[in-house]
Amino acid sequence: MNERAPMTLTQLAYAVAVDTYRHFGRAAEHCHVSQPTLSMQLQKLEEELGVQLFDRSRKPILPTPAGERILAQARVILRECERLYELLQEDQGTLRGELRLGIISTLSPYLLPLVAPLVQARYPELTVHLEELTPEQILEALLTDQLDAGLVATEVDRPSLRRRALFHEPFVVYLCPGHPLLRETYLDPYQLRVEELWLLREGHCFRDQVLQLCGRPPEVSPTPQFRFESGNLETLRLLVDELGGLTLLPLLATRYLPAEAQQRVRPFREPAPHRTIYLLYARTHLKRSLLDAYVSVLQEAVRPHLLSAALLHSCTNAS
């Protein structure tokens, strides 16, 4: 009787890659092997298990009902194996490895220049791969193990994910030259005319937060004479400069404004509206020491730029 070769971690990794990318070619490229090699190892795994993992007649390739259960367990096995290396690093007191982080576009250009130099100086053996994504893309990448964590500004409630509040970032109003509200030191939301607002396009959580702040449901849009909805806050700011009106910015975005533009920023009267920046990560809590180190540096970097230390301290231990 021929004995079957036992399954390997490599075979499980190949199967998970196919499930993630739903394409043999892209999965092979991700695993740095040829497509025939990946297909052969996947076939051996299916022979060992006695079950077909994927329906190859579908485009894109989809797991079979039995395959879905097996692939879910394969992800758990691979994560736990990776955890062994993290435990070894913790025992040795070292901090090295790779973090794969997703970050939303209304945060990345303002936060990363503050955080990256500190991380580089303090943890030279830590490699951080950052990708600018929508909240939906971050969520999908976390659920398929393509990211270790994500930085978002919306509450996400998924049983397989944990959410940790990092800091509260106030909103401020950016006004065009000569705007009547420049006479005010602090503003209230009711003073903002929605028809003057320049907004991010639909799909951005910052857009929804701005409209809700102004008492307008997210599905109802302002209708100015010249309507332009951008995915970039800097574009909105330049439109305010040239065409008038106003827009709302997260506080960290004002750090990079020219001196003249800084004079046209007005904070809200307390309690100031704000957004909460969250770290999302899997409940299996892989790379805990790396994530904790990164979060510690992040909070240290933003602390001097928040209006009040309470904006950071009040949510440091939230989960």
Coordinates of N, CA, C and O in Angstrom, one line a residue, residues 68-205:
E68 N -14.0 25.7 1.7 CA -14.1 26.9 2.5 C -13.7 26.7 3.9 O -13.0 27.4 4.6
R69 N -14.2 25.5 4.5 CA -13.9 25.2 5.9 C -12.5 24.8 6.0 O -11.9 25.2 7.0
I70 N -11.9 24.1 5.1 CA -10.5 23.7 5.2 C -9.6 24.9 5.1 O -8.6 25.1 5.8
L71 N -9.9 25.8 4.2 CA -9.1 27.0 4.0 C -9.2 28.0 5.2 O -8.2 28.6 5.6
A72 N -10.3 28.0 5.8 CA -10.4 28.8 7.1 C -9.5 28.3 8.1 O -8.8 29.1 8.8
Q73 N -9.5 27.0 8.3 CA -8.6 26.4 9.3 C -7.1 26.5 8.9 O -6.2 26.7 9.7
A74 N -6.8 26.5 7.5 CA -5.4 26.6 7.1 C -4.9 28.0 7.5 O -3.8 28.2 7.8
R75 N -5.8 29.0 7.4 CA -5.4 30.4 7.8 C -5.0 30.4 9.2 O -4.0 31.1 9.6
V76 N -5.8 29.7 10.0 CA -5.5 29.7 11.5 C -4.2 29.0 11.7 O -3.3 29.5 12.5
I77 N -3.9 27.9 11.1 CA -2.6 27.2 11.2 C -1.5 28.0 10.9 O -0.5 28.1 11.6
L78 N -1.5 28.7 9.7 CA -0.4 29.6 9.3 C -0.2 30.7 10.2 O 1.0 31.1 10.5
R79 N -1.3 31.3 10.7 CA -1.1 32.4 11.7 C -0.4 32.0 12.9 O 0.4 32.7 13.5
E80 N -0.8 30.8 13.4 CA -0.2 30.3 14.7 C 1.2 30.0 14.5 O 2.0 30.1 15.4
C81 N 1.6 29.5 13.3 CA 3.0 29.2 13.0 C 3.8 30.5 13.0 O 4.9 30.5 13.6
E82 N 3.2 31.5 12.4 CA 3.9 32.8 12.5 C 4.0 33.4 13.9 O 5.0 34.0 14.2
R83 N 3.1 33.1 14.7 CA 3.1 33.5 16.1 C 4.3 32.9 16.8 O 4.9 33.5 17.8
L84 N 4.8 31.7 16.5 CA 5.9 31.1 17.1 C 7.2 32.0 17.0 O 7.9 32.1 17.9
Y85 N 7.3 32.5 15.8 CA 8.5 33.4 15.6 C 8.4 34.7 16.4 O 9.4 35.2 16.9
E86 N 7.2 35.2 16.6 CA 7.0 36.4 17.4 C 7.3 36.1 18.8 O 8.0 36.9 19.5
L87 N 6.9 34.9 19.3 CA 7.2 34.6 20.7 C 8.7 34.5 20.9 O 9.2 34.9 22.0
L88 N 9.4 33.9 20.0 CA 10.9 33.8 20.1 C 11.5 35.2 20.1 O 12.4 35.4 20.9
Q89 N 11.0 36.2 19.3 CA 11.6 37.5 19.4 C 11.3 38.2 20.7 O 12.1 38.9 21.2
E90 N 10.1 38.0 21.3 CA 9.8 38.5 22.5 C 10.7 38.0 23.6 O 11.2 38.8 24.5
D91 N 11.0 36.7 23.6 CA 11.9 36.1 24.6 C 13.3 36.7 24.4 O 14.0 36.8 25.4
Q92 N 13.7 37.0 23.2 CA 15.1 37.5 22.9 C 15.2 39.0 23.1 O 16.3 39.5 23.1
G93 N 14.0 39.6 23.3 CA 14.0 41.1 23.5 C 14.3 41.9 22.3 O 14.8 43.0 22.3
T94 N 14.1 41.3 21.1 CA 14.4 41.9 19.8 C 13.1 42.4 19.2 O 12.0 41.9 19.5
L95 N 13.2 43.4 18.3 CA 12.0 43.8 17.6 C 12.4 44.0 16.1 O 13.0 45.0 15.7
R96 N 12.1 43.0 15.4 CA 12.4 43.0 13.9 C 11.2 42.2 13.2 O 10.5 41.4 13.9
G97 N 11.1 42.5 12.0 CA 10.1 41.8 11.2 C 9.4 42.8 10.3 O 9.9 43.9 10.0
E98 N 8.2 42.4 9.8 CA 7.5 43.2 8.8 C 6.1 43.4 9.2 O 5.4 42.5 9.6
L99 N 5.6 44.6 9.0 CA 4.2 45.0 9.3 C 3.6 45.4 8.0 O 4.2 46.3 7.3
R100 N 2.4 44.9 7.7 CA 1.7 45.3 6.5 C 0.5 46.1 6.9 O -0.4 45.5 7.5
L101 N 0.5 47.4 6.7 CA -0.6 48.2 7.2 C -1.3 48.9 6.0 O -0.7 49.3 5.0
G102 N -2.7 49.0 6.2 CA -3.5 49.8 5.3 C -3.9 51.1 6.0 O -4.1 51.1 7.2
I103 N -4.0 52.2 5.2 CA -4.4 53.5 5.8 C -5.3 54.2 4.8 O -5.1 54.2 3.6
I104 N -6.2 55.0 5.3 CA -7.1 55.7 4.5 C -6.5 57.0 3.9 O -5.5 57.5 4.6
S105 N -7.0 57.4 2.8 CA -6.3 58.5 2.1 C -6.4 59.9 2.8 O -5.6 60.8 2.6
T106 N -7.4 60.1 3.6 CA -7.6 61.4 4.3 C -6.7 61.4 5.6 O -6.7 62.4 6.3
L107 N -5.9 60.4 5.9 CA -5.0 60.3 7.0 C -3.6 60.2 6.6 O -2.7 60.8 7.2
S108 N -3.3 59.4 5.6 CA -1.9 59.0 5.2 C -1.0 60.2 5.0 O 0.1 60.2 5.5
P109 N -1.4 61.2 4.1 CA -0.4 62.2 3.8 C -0.1 63.1 5.0 O 0.9 63.8 5.0
Y110 N -0.9 63.1 6.1 CA -0.7 64.0 7.2 C -0.1 63.2 8.4 O 0.7 63.8 9.2
L111 N -0.4 61.9 8.5 CA 0.2 61.2 9.6 C 1.5 60.6 9.3 O 2.4 60.6 10.2
L112 N 1.7 60.0 8.2 CA 2.9 59.2 7.9 C 4.2 60.0 7.9 O 5.2 59.5 8.5
P113 N 4.2 61.3 7.5 CA 5.5 62.1 7.6 C 5.8 62.3 9.1 O 7.0 62.5 9.4
L114 N 4.9 62.3 10.0 CA 5.2 62.4 11.4 C 5.7 61.1 12.0 O 6.6 61.1 12.8
V115 N 5.2 60.0 11.6 CA 5.5 58.7 12.2 C 6.7 58.0 11.6 O 7.5 57.5 12.4
A116 N 6.8 58.1 10.3 CA 7.9 57.3 9.6 C 9.3 57.6 10.1 O 10.0 56.6 10.4
P117 N 9.7 58.8 10.3 CA 11.0 59.1 10.8 C 11.3 58.5 12.2 O 12.4 58.0 12.4
L118 N 10.3 58.6 13.0 CA 10.5 58.1 14.4 C 10.6 56.5 14.4 O 11.5 56.0 15.1
V119 N 9.8 55.9 13.6 CA 9.9 54.4 13.5 C 11.2 54.0 12.9 O 11.8 53.1 13.4
Q120 N 11.6 54.7 11.9 CA 12.9 54.3 11.3 C 14.1 54.5 12.2 O 15.0 53.7 12.3
A121 N 14.1 55.6 13.0 CA 15.2 55.8 14.0 C 15.1 54.9 15.1 O 16.2 54.4 15.6
R122 N 14.0 54.5 15.6 CA 13.9 53.8 16.9 C 13.9 52.3 16.6 O 14.4 51.5 17.4
Y123 N 13.4 51.8 15.5 CA 13.3 50.4 15.2 C 13.9 50.1 13.8 O 13.1 49.9 12.9
P124 N 15.2 50.2 13.6 CA 15.8 50.1 12.3 C 15.6 48.7 11.6 O 15.7 48.6 10.4
E125 N 15.2 47.7 12.5 CA 15.0 46.4 11.9 C 13.6 46.0 11.7 O 13.2 44.9 11.3
L126 N 12.7 47.0 11.8 CA 11.3 46.9 11.6 C 11.0 47.4 10.2 O 11.3 48.6 9.9
T127 N 10.4 46.6 9.3 CA 10.0 47.0 8.0 C 8.5 47.2 8.0 O 7.7 46.3 8.3
V128 N 8.1 48.4 7.5 CA 6.6 48.7 7.5 C 6.2 49.0 6.0 O 6.8 49.9 5.4
H129 N 5.3 48.1 5.5 CA 4.8 48.3 4.2 C 3.4 48.9 4.4 O 2.5 48.3 5.0
L130 N 3.2 50.1 3.8 CA 1.9 50.8 4.0 C 1.3 51.0 2.6 O 1.9 51.2 1.6
E131 N -0.1 50.8 2.6 CA -0.8 50.9 1.4 C -2.0 51.8 1.6 O -2.8 51.6 2.6
E132 N -2.2 52.8 0.8 CA -3.4 53.7 0.9 C -4.6 53.0 0.2 O -4.6 52.7 -1.0
L133 N -5.6 52.8 1.1 CA -6.8 52.0 0.6 C -8.1 52.7 1.2 O -8.0 53.5 2.1
T134 N -9.2 52.3 0.6 CA -10.5 52.7 1.2 C -10.8 51.8 2.4 O -10.2 50.7 2.5
P135 N -11.7 52.2 3.3 CA -12.0 51.4 4.4 C -12.5 50.0 4.0 O -12.2 49.0 4.7
E136 N -13.3 49.9 2.9 CA -13.8 48.6 2.5 C -12.6 47.7 2.0 O -12.6 46.5 2.3
Q137 N -11.6 48.3 1.3 CA -10.5 47.5 0.9 C -9.6 47.1 2.1 O -9.1 46.0 2.1
I138 N -9.5 47.9 3.1 CA -8.7 47.5 4.3 C -9.4 46.4 4.9 O -8.8 45.4 5.4
L139 N -10.7 46.5 5.1 CA -11.5 45.4 5.7 C -11.3 44.1 5.0 O -11.0 43.0 5.6
E140 N -11.5 44.1 3.7 CA -11.3 42.9 2.8 C -9.9 42.3 3.0 O -9.7 41.1 3.1
A141 N -8.9 43.2 3.0 CA -7.5 42.7 3.0 C -7.2 42.1 4.4 O -6.4 41.2 4.5
L142 N -7.8 42.7 5.5 CA -7.6 42.1 6.8 C -8.3 40.7 6.9 O -7.7 39.8 7.5
L143 N -9.4 40.6 6.3 CA -10.2 39.3 6.4 C -9.5 38.2 5.6 O -9.7 37.0 5.8
T144 N -8.7 38.6 4.6 CA -8.0 37.6 3.8 C -6.5 37.6 4.1 O -5.7 37.0 3.3
D145 N -6.1 38.1 5.2 CA -4.7 38.1 5.7 C -3.7 38.7 4.8 O -2.5 38.4 4.8
Q146 N -4.1 39.7 4.0 CA -3.2 40.5 3.1 C -2.6 41.7 3.9 O -1.6 42.2 3.5
L147 N -3.3 42.0 5.0 CA -2.8 43.1 5.9 C -2.7 42.6 7.3 O -3.5 41.7 7.7
D148 N -1.8 43.1 8.1 CA -1.7 42.8 9.5 C -2.6 43.8 10.3 O -3.1 43.4 11.4
A149 N -2.8 45.0 9.8 CA -3.6 45.9 10.6 C -4.0 47.1 9.6 O -3.4 47.2 8.5
G150 N -5.0 47.8 10.0 CA -5.5 49.0 9.2 C -5.8 50.2 10.1 O -6.2 50.0 11.2
L151 N -5.5 51.4 9.5 CA -5.8 52.6 10.2 C -7.0 53.2 9.5 O -6.9 53.6 8.3
V152 N -8.1 53.3 10.2 CA -9.4 53.8 9.6 C -10.0 54.9 10.6 O -9.6 55.0 11.7
A153 N -11.1 55.5 10.1 CA -11.8 56.5 10.9 C -13.2 56.2 11.0 O -14.0 57.0 11.3
T154 N -13.6 54.9 10.8 CA -15.0 54.5 11.0 C -15.0 53.3 11.9 O -14.0 52.5 12.0
E155 N -16.1 53.1 12.7 CA -16.2 52.0 13.5 C -16.6 50.8 12.7 O -17.5 50.8 11.9
V156 N -15.9 49.7 12.9 CA -16.1 48.4 12.2 C -16.4 47.4 13.2 O -15.6 47.2 14.2
D157 N -17.5 46.7 13.1 CA -17.9 45.6 14.0 C -17.9 44.3 13.3 O -18.9 43.9 12.7
R158 N -16.8 43.6 13.4 CA -16.7 42.2 12.8 C -16.2 41.3 13.9 O -15.2 41.6 14.5
P159 N -16.8 40.1 14.0 CA -16.4 39.2 15.1 C -14.9 38.8 15.0 O -14.3 38.5 16.0
S160 N -14.4 38.7 13.8 CA -13.0 38.3 13.6 C -12.0 39.4 13.8 O -10.8 39.1 13.7
L161 N -12.4 40.6 14.0 CA -11.5 41.7 14.1 C -11.6 42.4 15.4 O -12.7 42.5 16.0
R162 N -10.5 43.0 15.9 CA -10.5 43.9 17.0 C -10.3 45.3 16.6 O -9.7 45.6 15.6
R163 N -10.8 46.2 17.4 CA -10.7 47.7 17.1 C -10.1 48.4 18.3 O -10.6 48.2 19.4
R164 N -9.1 49.2 18.1 CA -8.5 49.9 19.1 C -8.4 51.4 18.8 O -7.9 51.8 17.7
A165 N -9.0 52.2 19.6 CA -9.0 53.7 19.4 C -7.7 54.2 19.7 O -7.1 54.0 20.7
L166 N -7.1 55.0 18.8 CA -5.8 55.6 18.9 C -5.8 57.1 19.4 O -5.1 57.5 20.3
F167 N -6.6 57.9 18.7 CA -6.7 59.3 19.0 C -7.9 59.9 18.4 O -8.5 59.3 17.4
H168 N -8.4 61.0 19.0 CA -9.5 61.8 18.4 C -8.9 63.0 17.6 O -8.0 63.7 18.2
E169 N -9.3 63.1 16.4 CA -8.8 64.2 15.6 C -9.9 65.2 15.3 O -10.8 64.9 14.6
P170 N -9.8 66.5 15.8 CA -10.8 67.5 15.6 C -10.9 67.9 14.1 O -10.0 67.8 13.4
F171 N -12.1 68.3 13.8 CA -12.3 69.0 12.5 C -12.1 70.5 12.6 O -12.4 71.1 13.7
V172 N -11.6 71.1 11.6 CA -11.6 72.6 11.5 C -12.1 73.0 10.2 O -12.3 72.2 9.2
V173 N -12.5 74.3 10.1 CA -13.1 74.9 8.9 C -12.0 75.7 8.1 O -11.3 76.5 8.7
Y174 N -11.9 75.4 6.8 CA -11.0 76.2 6.0 C -11.8 77.1 5.1 O -12.7 76.6 4.3
L175 N -11.6 78.4 5.2 CA -12.4 79.4 4.5 C -11.7 80.1 3.4 O -10.4 80.3 3.4
C176 N -12.4 80.6 2.4 CA -11.8 81.3 1.3 C -11.4 82.7 1.8 O -11.9 83.2 2.8
P177 N -10.5 83.4 1.1 CA -10.2 84.8 1.4 C -11.4 85.7 1.4 O -12.3 85.6 0.5
G178 N -11.5 86.5 2.4 CA -12.7 87.4 2.5 C -14.0 86.8 3.0 O -15.0 87.5 3.0
H179 N -14.0 85.6 3.4 CA -15.2 85.0 3.9 C -15.7 85.7 5.1 O -14.9 85.9 6.0
P180 N -17.0 85.9 5.3 CA -17.6 86.6 6.5 C -17.2 85.9 7.8 O -17.1 86.5 8.8
L181 N -17.1 84.5 7.7 CA -16.9 83.8 9.0 C -15.4 84.0 9.5 O -15.1 83.6 10.6
L182 N -14.6 84.6 8.7 CA -13.2 84.9 9.2 C -13.2 85.9 10.3 O -12.2 86.0 11.1
R183 N -14.3 86.6 10.5 CA -14.5 87.6 11.6 C -14.6 86.8 13.0 O -14.5 87.4 14.0
E184 N -15.0 85.5 12.9 CA -15.2 84.7 14.1 C -13.9 84.0 14.5 O -13.1 83.7 13.7
T185 N -13.8 83.9 15.9 CA -12.6 83.1 16.4 C -12.9 81.6 16.4 O -12.1 80.8 16.1
Y186 N -14.1 81.3 16.8 CA -14.6 79.9 16.9 C -15.9 79.8 16.1 O -16.7 80.8 16.1
L187 N -16.2 78.6 15.6 CA -17.4 78.5 14.8 C -18.3 77.4 15.4 O -17.8 76.5 16.1
D188 N -19.6 77.4 15.1 CA -20.5 76.4 15.4 C -21.0 75.7 14.1 O -21.0 76.4 13.1
P189 N -21.3 74.4 14.1 CA -21.7 73.8 12.9 C -22.9 74.5 12.2 O -22.9 74.5 10.9
Y190 N -23.8 75.1 12.9 CA -25.0 75.7 12.3 C -24.6 76.9 11.5 O -25.4 77.4 10.6
Q191 N -23.4 77.5 11.7 CA -23.0 78.6 10.9 C -22.5 78.3 9.5 O -22.4 79.2 8.7
L192 N -22.3 77.0 9.2 CA -21.8 76.6 7.9 C -23.0 76.4 6.9 O -24.0 75.7 7.2
R193 N -22.9 77.0 5.8 CA -23.9 76.9 4.7 C -23.5 75.7 3.9 O -22.4 75.7 3.2
V194 N -24.3 74.7 3.8 CA -24.0 73.4 3.1 C -23.7 73.7 1.7 O -22.8 73.0 1.1
E195 N -24.4 74.7 1.1 CA -24.2 74.9 -0.4 C -22.8 75.5 -0.7 O -22.4 75.5 -1.8
E196 N -22.1 75.9 0.4 CA -20.8 76.5 0.2 C -19.7 75.4 0.3 O -18.5 75.6 0.0
L197 N -20.1 74.2 0.7 CA -19.1 73.1 1.1 C -18.5 72.5 -0.2 O -19.3 72.1 -1.1
W198 N -17.2 72.3 -0.2 CA -16.6 71.4 -1.1 C -16.3 70.1 -0.4 O -15.8 70.1 0.7
L199 N -16.7 69.0 -1.1 CA -16.8 67.7 -0.4 C -15.9 66.7 -1.2 O -15.7 66.8 -2.4
L200 N -15.5 65.7 -0.4 CA -14.9 64.5 -1.0 C -16.0 63.7 -1.7 O -17.2 63.9 -1.4
R201 N -15.6 62.9 -2.7 CA -16.7 62.2 -3.4 C -17.2 61.1 -2.6 O -16.7 60.7 -1.5
E202 N -18.4 60.5 -3.0 CA -19.0 59.5 -2.2 C -18.1 58.3 -2.1 O -17.3 57.9 -2.9
G203 N -18.3 57.6 -0.9 CA -17.4 56.5 -0.6 C -16.4 56.8 0.4 O -15.8 55.9 1.0
H204 N -16.1 58.1 0.7 CA -15.2 58.5 1.7 C -15.9 58.8 3.0 O -16.9 59.5 3.1
C205 N -15.5 58.1 4.1 CA -16.1 58.3 5.4 C -16.1 59.7 5.8 O -17.0 60.2 6.5

